[in-house]
Amino acid sequence: MAATTPLYDTYLRAPLRFERGEGVWLVAEDGTRYLDFAAGVAVNSLGHAHPHLVEALKGQAEKLWHVSNLYDVPGQESLARRLTAVTFADRVFFTNSGAEALECAIKTARRYHFAKGHPERFHVITFEGAFHGRTIATIAAGGQQKYIEGFGPKAPGFYQVPFGDIAAVKNAINDETAAILIEPIQGEGGIRLAPKAFMQELRALCDEYGLLLILDEVQCGVGRTGKLFAHEWAGITPDIMAVAKGIGGGFPLGACLATEAAAAGMVAGTHGSTYGGNPLAMAVGNAVLDVVLAEGFLDNIRDVALVFRQGLASLKDRFPDVIEEIRGDGLMLGIKAKVPSADFLKAIRAEKLLVVPAGENVLRLLPPLITTAAEAREGLARLERAAETVRTNSGTAAA
Ligand SMILES: Cc1ncc(COP(=O)(O)O)c(C=O)c1O
């Protein structure tokens, strides 16, 4: 039988087709406007068609699209200088995606120990519920059977322990351990926050055992929590960090950041990427930083986050039969539903609001970082109407 589409069937797509975007709005082919609190799953950090990003991309497109990494790429130098100036990092490798940033992070950690004469130290401790991408190594790091199954033997060297369980981490450390890898806030796992004390304990364990702390800030980084990077809330720094999504504002861009010491093994020839650090991506990445690093931008995220927090808390109080818990930080929020989250999602979409499903029956709100308080309230009103719909449909109010 002929397939209805020549595309792989790997995505369960909703029957929605968008034609253009304007700020926090997406406009479908039939003209319907959707409030986009999914933001490409935390990608469209500055919303859609942000004028500064459009100008940066157009300006670069007229000059030069691509040069090989056999030559200097000035945009890489400037973006890397700016990133290192505002983070723990001394070195940066640019990629096209989150999974590639993670691959680079894992390779960096392994090479660090290799260069020190310990090739046996290549094991990475990761956490249950994690998501680090879809490459052969990152599905092993994420450890979720549903992503690993059928793709041959699981890549060796990844050991999972329960999220937040410091005793289990300690138990898992041995002479072959190279690093600990964690998302400060698990995204796909269901907006699960690593407690600050846990992050601090991980840092201390890494220092005690000579391990590298790798943070996956692909989803929670670049302003999403109201700090430039989520780990800043815990007052710690990693040795290596993977970044993507928000840093490109919709243009494919990722980065692996590392301290000078951690990156010591990554000498000429050890890693590479044809497109990583492409001039177009660098122009957009620099433009994203212009906006995110501007004075007051992160403060504004925190203010709008408060509007969401208060509104969601009130929704939970009014709909205890629909909403079990509100999770998250900044503009990375989760609604753990009491009803099947797919039903709630359907009702939310009927209100022309876009959110993203996650693990543990959670719906994620990942609005663009430019969302205003008024737009937040509009989204909350739509959520309320959706909650009323699922309540009516499931008859839970009477229960
Ligand atoms: C925390 C985290 N790490 C890694 C990835 C993989 O990023 P990409 O899909 O760009 O490869 C994702 C994507 O959702 C993510 O949320």
PDB file of C-alpha atoms in Angstrom, residues 218-330:
ATOM      1  CA  VAL A 218      19.757  22.726  26.046  1.00  0.00           C
ATOM      2  CA  GLN A 219      16.197  23.398  27.205  1.00  0.00           C
ATOM      3  CA  CYS A 220      16.583  25.313  30.488  1.00  0.00           C
ATOM      4  CA  GLY A 221      19.422  27.641  29.421  1.00  0.00           C
ATOM      5  CA  VAL A 222      19.689  31.036  27.717  1.00  0.00           C
ATOM      6  CA  GLY A 223      17.445  33.020  30.030  1.00  0.00           C
ATOM      7  CA  ARG A 224      14.582  30.562  30.338  1.00  0.00           C
ATOM      8  CA  THR A 225      14.661  30.473  34.146  1.00  0.00           C
ATOM      9  CA  GLY A 226      15.319  34.195  34.550  1.00  0.00           C
ATOM     10  CA  LYS A 227      19.081  33.703  34.895  1.00  0.00           C
ATOM     11  CA  LEU A 228      21.232  33.317  31.815  1.00  0.00           C
ATOM     12  CA  PHE A 229      21.779  29.665  32.793  1.00  0.00           C
ATOM     13  CA  ALA A 230      19.704  27.627  35.235  1.00  0.00           C
ATOM     14  CA  HIS A 231      22.696  26.368  37.275  1.00  0.00           C
ATOM     15  CA  GLU A 232      23.355  29.924  38.429  1.00  0.00           C
ATOM     16  CA  TRP A 233      20.408  29.576  40.836  1.00  0.00           C
ATOM     17  CA  ALA A 234      22.353  26.858  42.695  1.00  0.00           C
ATOM     18  CA  GLY A 235      25.484  29.001  42.916  1.00  0.00           C
ATOM     19  CA  ILE A 236      27.647  26.358  41.252  1.00  0.00           C
ATOM     20  CA  THR A 237      29.474  26.078  37.946  1.00  0.00           C
ATOM     21  CA  PRO A 238      29.921  23.005  35.740  1.00  0.00           C
ATOM     22  CA  ASP A 239      33.070  21.930  33.926  1.00  0.00           C
ATOM     23  CA  ILE A 240      31.215  21.400  30.670  1.00  0.00           C
ATOM     24  CA  MET A 241      27.811  22.569  29.469  1.00  0.00           C
ATOM     25  CA  ALA A 242      25.676  21.754  26.428  1.00  0.00           C
ATOM     26  CA  VAL A 243      23.521  24.550  25.045  1.00  0.00           C
ATOM     27  CA  ALA A 244      21.187  24.736  22.022  1.00  0.00           C
ATOM     28  CA  LYS A 245      17.538  25.631  21.331  1.00  0.00           C
ATOM     29  CA  GLY A 246      17.142  29.179  22.731  1.00  0.00           C
ATOM     30  CA  ILE A 247      20.638  30.301  21.722  1.00  0.00           C
ATOM     31  CA  GLY A 248      19.621  30.150  18.048  1.00  0.00           C
ATOM     32  CA  GLY A 249      16.119  31.572  18.475  1.00  0.00           C
ATOM     33  CA  GLY A 250      14.929  29.177  15.747  1.00  0.00           C
ATOM     34  CA  PHE A 251      18.104  28.903  13.696  1.00  0.00           C
ATOM     35  CA  PRO A 252      19.842  25.513  14.190  1.00  0.00           C
ATOM     36  CA  LEU A 253      22.615  26.282  16.655  1.00  0.00           C
ATOM     37  CA  GLY A 254      24.164  24.537  19.621  1.00  0.00           C
ATOM     38  CA  ALA A 255      27.308  24.923  21.649  1.00  0.00           C
ATOM     39  CA  CYS A 256      29.475  22.960  24.015  1.00  0.00           C
ATOM     40  CA  LEU A 257      31.116  25.183  26.615  1.00  0.00           C
ATOM     41  CA  ALA A 258      33.994  24.045  28.796  1.00  0.00           C
ATOM     42  CA  THR A 259      36.647  25.278  31.175  1.00  0.00           C
ATOM     43  CA  GLU A 260      40.212  25.440  29.892  1.00  0.00           C
ATOM     44  CA  ALA A 261      41.095  22.406  32.015  1.00  0.00           C
ATOM     45  CA  ALA A 262      38.129  20.292  30.910  1.00  0.00           C
ATOM     46  CA  ALA A 263      38.744  21.058  27.229  1.00  0.00           C
ATOM     47  CA  ALA A 264      42.438  20.214  27.463  1.00  0.00           C
ATOM     48  CA  GLY A 265      42.134  16.928  25.573  1.00  0.00           C
ATOM     49  CA  MET A 266      40.272  18.394  22.593  1.00  0.00           C
ATOM     50  CA  VAL A 267      43.301  19.136  20.465  1.00  0.00           C
ATOM     51  CA  ALA A 268      43.427  19.613  16.680  1.00  0.00           C
ATOM     52  CA  GLY A 269      41.747  16.782  14.827  1.00  0.00           C
ATOM     53  CA  THR A 270      39.811  15.315  17.754  1.00  0.00           C
ATOM     54  CA  HIS A 271      36.422  16.768  16.788  1.00  0.00           C
ATOM     55  CA  GLY A 272      34.750  18.608  13.959  1.00  0.00           C
ATOM     56  CA  SER A 273      31.542  19.554  12.179  1.00  0.00           C
ATOM     57  CA  THR A 274      30.944  20.772   8.645  1.00  0.00           C
ATOM     58  CA  TYR A 275      28.188  23.204   9.565  1.00  0.00           C
ATOM     59  CA  GLY A 276      28.948  23.841  13.239  1.00  0.00           C
ATOM     60  CA  GLY A 277      29.603  27.561  13.687  1.00  0.00           C
ATOM     61  CA  ASN A 278      28.236  28.433  10.252  1.00  0.00           C
ATOM     62  CA  PRO A 279      28.287  32.241   9.634  1.00  0.00           C
ATOM     63  CA  LEU A 280      24.478  32.406   9.380  1.00  0.00           C
ATOM     64  CA  ALA A 281      24.082  30.644  12.724  1.00  0.00           C
ATOM     65  CA  MET A 282      26.733  32.870  14.291  1.00  0.00           C
ATOM     66  CA  ALA A 283      25.002  36.033  13.094  1.00  0.00           C
ATOM     67  CA  VAL A 284      21.740  34.867  14.658  1.00  0.00           C
ATOM     68  CA  GLY A 285      23.391  33.629  17.873  1.00  0.00           C
ATOM     69  CA  ASN A 286      25.102  36.974  18.335  1.00  0.00           C
ATOM     70  CA  ALA A 287      21.815  38.758  17.700  1.00  0.00           C
ATOM     71  CA  VAL A 288      20.044  36.578  20.299  1.00  0.00           C
ATOM     72  CA  LEU A 289      22.705  37.519  22.835  1.00  0.00           C
ATOM     73  CA  ASP A 290      22.298  41.238  21.987  1.00  0.00           C
ATOM     74  CA  VAL A 291      18.719  40.955  23.206  1.00  0.00           C
ATOM     75  CA  VAL A 292      19.088  38.477  26.080  1.00  0.00           C
ATOM     76  CA  LEU A 293      22.087  40.271  27.591  1.00  0.00           C
ATOM     77  CA  ALA A 294      20.501  43.719  27.293  1.00  0.00           C
ATOM     78  CA  GLU A 295      19.918  45.375  30.638  1.00  0.00           C
ATOM     79  CA  GLY A 296      16.647  44.403  32.260  1.00  0.00           C
ATOM     80  CA  PHE A 297      15.805  41.515  29.889  1.00  0.00           C
ATOM     81  CA  LEU A 298      16.299  38.765  32.476  1.00  0.00           C
ATOM     82  CA  ASP A 299      14.533  40.855  35.165  1.00  0.00           C
ATOM     83  CA  ASN A 300      11.546  41.088  32.874  1.00  0.00           C
ATOM     84  CA  ILE A 301      11.485  37.294  32.462  1.00  0.00           C
ATOM     85  CA  ARG A 302      11.328  36.959  36.231  1.00  0.00           C
ATOM     86  CA  ASP A 303       8.454  39.464  36.441  1.00  0.00           C
ATOM     87  CA  VAL A 304       6.416  37.700  33.778  1.00  0.00           C
ATOM     88  CA  ALA A 305       7.230  34.340  35.382  1.00  0.00           C
ATOM     89  CA  LEU A 306       5.594  35.615  38.550  1.00  0.00           C
ATOM     90  CA  VAL A 307       2.402  36.414  36.657  1.00  0.00           C
ATOM     91  CA  PHE A 308       2.405  32.826  35.350  1.00  0.00           C
ATOM     92  CA  ARG A 309       3.158  31.348  38.793  1.00  0.00           C
ATOM     93  CA  GLN A 310       0.360  33.236  40.487  1.00  0.00           C
ATOM     94  CA  GLY A 311      -2.107  32.562  37.702  1.00  0.00           C
ATOM     95  CA  LEU A 312      -1.282  28.859  37.581  1.00  0.00           C
ATOM     96  CA  ALA A 313      -1.454  28.517  41.370  1.00  0.00           C
ATOM     97  CA  SER A 314      -4.903  30.072  41.292  1.00  0.00           C
ATOM     98  CA  LEU A 315      -5.968  27.747  38.462  1.00  0.00           C
ATOM     99  CA  LYS A 316      -4.804  24.764  40.480  1.00  0.00           C
ATOM    100  CA  ASP A 317      -6.863  25.968  43.461  1.00  0.00           C
ATOM    101  CA  ARG A 318      -9.954  26.384  41.308  1.00  0.00           C
ATOM    102  CA  PHE A 319      -9.510  23.154  39.344  1.00  0.00           C
ATOM    103  CA  PRO A 320      -8.099  20.619  41.832  1.00  0.00           C
ATOM    104  CA  ASP A 321      -9.891  17.906  39.858  1.00  0.00           C
ATOM    105  CA  VAL A 322      -7.983  18.829  36.676  1.00  0.00           C
ATOM    106  CA  ILE A 323      -4.610  20.087  37.920  1.00  0.00           C
ATOM    107  CA  GLU A 324      -2.511  18.169  40.410  1.00  0.00           C
ATOM    108  CA  GLU A 325       0.632  20.248  40.622  1.00  0.00           C
ATOM    109  CA  ILE A 326       2.427  23.253  39.139  1.00  0.00           C
ATOM    110  CA  ARG A 327       6.139  22.767  38.523  1.00  0.00           C
ATOM    111  CA  GLY A 328       9.112  24.601  37.142  1.00  0.00           C
ATOM    112  CA  ASP A 329      11.006  27.829  37.266  1.00  0.00           C
ATOM    113  CA  GLY A 330      10.930  31.050  35.281  1.00  0.00           C
TER     114      GLY A 330
END
